[in-house]
Amino acid sequence: MTYRINNLQTFVIAAFISVFCTLNSAAQEVEKHLVYLSNELNIGNYFGYSGDLNYIYNEKYSAKIGIIGNIRRSQNEPSDYRPGLVGLLSFGIIGPYETIGSVNLQVGRIYYLNSKRNTRLNAAIGIGFTNIRTVENWQSNQEADFGSNYTYDFVESNNASLIINPKIEFPLGRIFGFTVSPTAVINNNSNYYGVGLGYMIGIIRSKPVSKY
């Protein structure tokens, strides 16, 4: 899953650069078209990262393509589980971790929350293709000398998900700002609920339109 997420992140960044250059060459339309990249750290029932390529038309309508990659300890880990020497030497990187990763497409509506137009709500909703990995079939392994005292299996599934993401954006200037992003990934297998904290960079705010 990490390989797929990394490839998609490369695609999103390349697409962002392409659209950014196109819009820069059409300066007369810049007031109607905003395009930017956002990155966030997620905290909730999982912990991880999300990234989006965002587009806003006429400061009213939004669309974005994004990725979400989150991880957590197994929720059914035995209370007496020990990682063994291998787990200790890997500093906990190797272990019974569950993951949820999603590729998603969302559309939304922009609402400015103050007269200065430096705080806005990007109320977005969409669908996602979600890969979920859980830890199952825990079996005691008391004879292990250096390894874990339990064996377990990773079980993967792919699901369609509903993505709810009402993001609050703070465009501090023309190209940089911060984001606070409550997010829900809902499907029939395992759900993610949390909030993302991050930044956005690109064409995030329109230039003042001259009357002359």
Coordinates of C-alpha atoms in Angstrom, one line a residue:
M1 CA 0.0 0.0 0.0
T2 CA 2.9 2.4 0.8
Y3 CA 4.2 1.9 -2.8
R4 CA 0.7 2.8 -4.3
I5 CA 0.4 5.8 -2.0
N6 CA 3.9 7.1 -2.9
N7 CA 3.1 6.8 -6.6
L8 CA -0.1 8.7 -6.3
Q9 CA 1.5 11.4 -4.3
T10 CA 4.0 11.8 -7.1
F11 CA 1.2 12.1 -9.6
V12 CA -0.7 14.7 -7.5
I13 CA 2.4 16.9 -7.2
A14 CA 3.1 16.6 -10.9
A15 CA -0.5 17.5 -11.7
F16 CA -0.3 20.5 -9.3
I17 CA 2.9 21.8 -11.0
S18 CA 1.3 21.4 -14.5
V19 CA -1.9 23.2 -13.6
F20 CA 0.0 25.9 -11.6
C21 CA 2.2 26.7 -14.7
T22 CA -0.9 26.8 -17.0
L23 CA -2.7 29.2 -14.8
N24 CA 0.3 31.4 -14.4
S25 CA 0.5 31.8 -18.2
A26 CA -3.2 32.9 -18.2
A27 CA -2.9 35.8 -15.8
Q28 CA -6.2 37.3 -17.0
E29 CA -8.1 34.4 -15.5
V30 CA -6.4 34.1 -12.2
E31 CA -9.2 35.8 -10.3
K32 CA -11.6 33.0 -11.3
H33 CA -9.3 30.0 -10.9
L34 CA -7.4 29.0 -7.7
V35 CA -5.3 25.9 -7.6
Y36 CA -3.1 24.8 -4.7
L37 CA -1.6 21.8 -2.8
S38 CA -2.5 21.0 0.8
N39 CA -0.7 18.7 3.2
E40 CA -1.8 17.7 6.6
L41 CA -1.0 15.5 9.6
N42 CA -4.0 13.5 10.8
I43 CA -4.9 12.7 14.4
G44 CA -7.9 10.6 15.3
N45 CA -8.7 6.9 15.7
Y46 CA -5.7 6.5 13.3
F47 CA -2.6 8.7 12.8
G48 CA -1.2 9.6 9.5
Y49 CA -1.0 12.0 6.5
S50 CA -3.3 13.4 3.8
G51 CA -2.6 15.4 0.7
D52 CA -4.9 17.1 -1.8
L53 CA -4.7 18.9 -5.1
N54 CA -7.4 21.6 -4.8
Y55 CA -9.2 23.7 -7.4
I56 CA -11.6 26.6 -6.7
Y57 CA -13.7 28.2 -9.4
N58 CA -15.0 31.8 -9.0
E59 CA -14.4 31.5 -5.2
K60 CA -17.6 29.5 -4.9
Y61 CA -17.2 25.9 -6.1
S62 CA -14.4 23.5 -5.2
A63 CA -13.0 20.1 -6.4
K64 CA -10.1 18.1 -5.2
I65 CA -8.3 14.8 -5.7
G66 CA -6.5 13.5 -2.7
I67 CA -4.8 10.7 -0.8
I68 CA -5.1 9.6 2.9
G69 CA -2.7 7.2 4.6
N70 CA -3.2 6.4 8.2
I71 CA -1.9 3.8 10.7
R72 CA -2.5 2.5 14.2
R73 CA -1.7 -0.4 16.5
S74 CA -4.0 -3.5 16.2
Q75 CA -7.2 -3.0 18.1
N76 CA -7.3 -6.7 19.1
E77 CA -3.7 -7.0 20.2
P78 CA -3.4 -9.5 23.2
S79 CA -2.6 -7.7 26.5
D80 CA 0.5 -9.9 27.0
Y81 CA 1.9 -9.4 23.5
R82 CA 5.7 -8.8 23.3
P83 CA 7.4 -7.8 20.1
G84 CA 10.6 -9.8 20.7
L85 CA 14.1 -8.9 19.8
V86 CA 13.2 -8.1 16.1
G87 CA 10.6 -5.7 17.2
L88 CA 12.9 -3.9 19.6
L89 CA 15.7 -3.6 17.1
S90 CA 13.4 -2.1 14.6
F91 CA 12.3 0.5 17.1
G92 CA 8.7 -0.6 16.7
I93 CA 8.5 0.0 13.0
I94 CA 7.9 -3.7 12.4
G95 CA 4.8 -4.9 14.3
P96 CA 1.0 -5.5 14.2
Y97 CA -0.1 -2.3 12.7
E98 CA -3.4 -1.7 11.0
T99 CA -3.6 0.8 8.1
I100 CA -6.3 2.6 6.1
G101 CA -5.4 4.3 2.8
S102 CA -7.7 6.1 0.4
V103 CA -7.7 7.7 -3.0
N104 CA -10.6 10.1 -3.2
L105 CA -12.4 12.7 -5.3
Q106 CA -14.4 15.4 -3.7
V107 CA -16.6 18.4 -4.7
G108 CA -17.8 21.2 -2.5
R109 CA -18.9 24.8 -1.9
I110 CA -16.8 27.7 -0.5
Y111 CA -18.2 29.9 2.3
Y112 CA -16.1 32.9 3.5
L113 CA -16.5 33.4 7.2
N114 CA -15.4 37.0 7.6
S115 CA -15.4 40.3 5.7
K116 CA -11.6 40.2 5.2
R117 CA -12.0 36.9 3.3
N118 CA -9.0 35.4 5.0
T119 CA -11.0 32.5 6.6
R120 CA -13.2 30.2 4.5
L121 CA -15.0 26.9 4.8
N122 CA -14.4 24.4 2.0
A123 CA -17.4 22.2 2.6
A124 CA -16.5 19.1 0.6
I125 CA -17.9 15.6 0.2
G126 CA -17.0 12.8 -2.1
I127 CA -16.2 9.1 -2.7
G128 CA -13.0 7.2 -2.3
F129 CA -11.3 3.9 -3.1
T130 CA -10.0 2.6 0.3
N131 CA -7.5 -0.1 1.1
I132 CA -7.7 -1.5 4.7
R133 CA -5.3 -3.8 6.4
T134 CA -6.2 -5.4 9.7
V135 CA -4.4 -7.9 12.0
E136 CA -6.2 -11.2 12.6
N137 CA -5.7 -14.8 13.7
W138 CA -3.5 -14.2 16.8
Q139 CA -1.8 -17.4 17.9
S140 CA 0.3 -17.9 21.0
N141 CA 4.0 -18.6 20.2
Q142 CA 5.5 -19.1 23.7
E143 CA 8.5 -21.1 22.3
A144 CA 9.9 -18.2 20.4
D145 CA 13.4 -17.2 21.5
F146 CA 13.9 -13.9 19.7
G147 CA 10.7 -13.2 17.9
S148 CA 7.3 -12.2 19.1
N149 CA 5.4 -14.3 21.5
Y150 CA 2.4 -14.3 19.1
T151 CA 2.0 -14.9 15.4
Y152 CA -0.6 -13.1 13.4
D153 CA -1.9 -12.5 9.9
F154 CA -2.4 -9.3 7.9
V155 CA -5.8 -9.3 6.1
E156 CA -6.4 -6.7 3.3
S157 CA -9.7 -5.5 1.8
N158 CA -10.7 -2.9 -0.7
N159 CA -13.8 -0.8 -0.1
A160 CA -15.8 2.1 -1.6
S161 CA -16.0 4.9 1.0
L162 CA -17.9 8.1 1.7
I163 CA -15.5 11.0 2.4
I164 CA -16.7 13.9 4.4
N165 CA -14.2 16.7 4.7
P166 CA -15.4 20.2 5.8
K167 CA -12.0 22.0 5.7
I168 CA -11.4 25.4 7.3
E169 CA -8.8 27.3 5.4
F170 CA -6.8 30.4 6.4
P171 CA -5.2 32.0 3.3
L172 CA -2.7 34.3 4.9
G173 CA -1.6 35.8 1.6
R174 CA -1.6 35.0 -2.1
I175 CA 0.3 31.7 -2.0
F176 CA 0.5 30.3 1.6
G177 CA -1.9 29.5 4.4
F178 CA -3.0 27.0 7.0
T179 CA -5.7 24.4 7.2
V180 CA -7.8 22.6 9.9
S181 CA -9.6 19.7 8.4
P182 CA -12.2 17.5 10.2
T183 CA -12.4 14.2 8.2
A184 CA -14.5 11.1 8.1
V185 CA -13.8 8.0 5.9
I186 CA -16.9 5.8 6.1
N187 CA -17.3 2.3 4.7
N188 CA -18.5 -1.2 5.6
N189 CA -15.2 -2.4 7.1
S190 CA -13.2 0.2 9.1
N191 CA -13.9 3.9 9.5
Y192 CA -11.6 6.8 10.1
Y193 CA -12.6 9.9 12.1
G194 CA -10.2 12.6 13.0
V195 CA -8.8 16.1 12.3
G196 CA -5.9 17.2 10.1
L197 CA -3.6 20.1 10.7
G198 CA -1.5 21.5 7.9
Y199 CA -0.7 24.0 5.3
M200 CA -1.6 25.0 1.7
I201 CA 0.6 26.4 -1.0
G202 CA -0.1 27.6 -4.5
I203 CA -2.6 30.1 -5.9
I204 CA -4.8 30.2 -2.8
R205 CA -6.3 33.7 -2.9
S206 CA -7.5 36.0 -5.7
K207 CA -5.8 39.3 -6.5
P208 CA -7.9 42.4 -5.8
V209 CA -9.8 43.2 -9.0
S210 CA -9.0 46.7 -10.2
K211 CA -12.0 48.9 -11.2
Y212 CA -9.9 50.7 -13.8

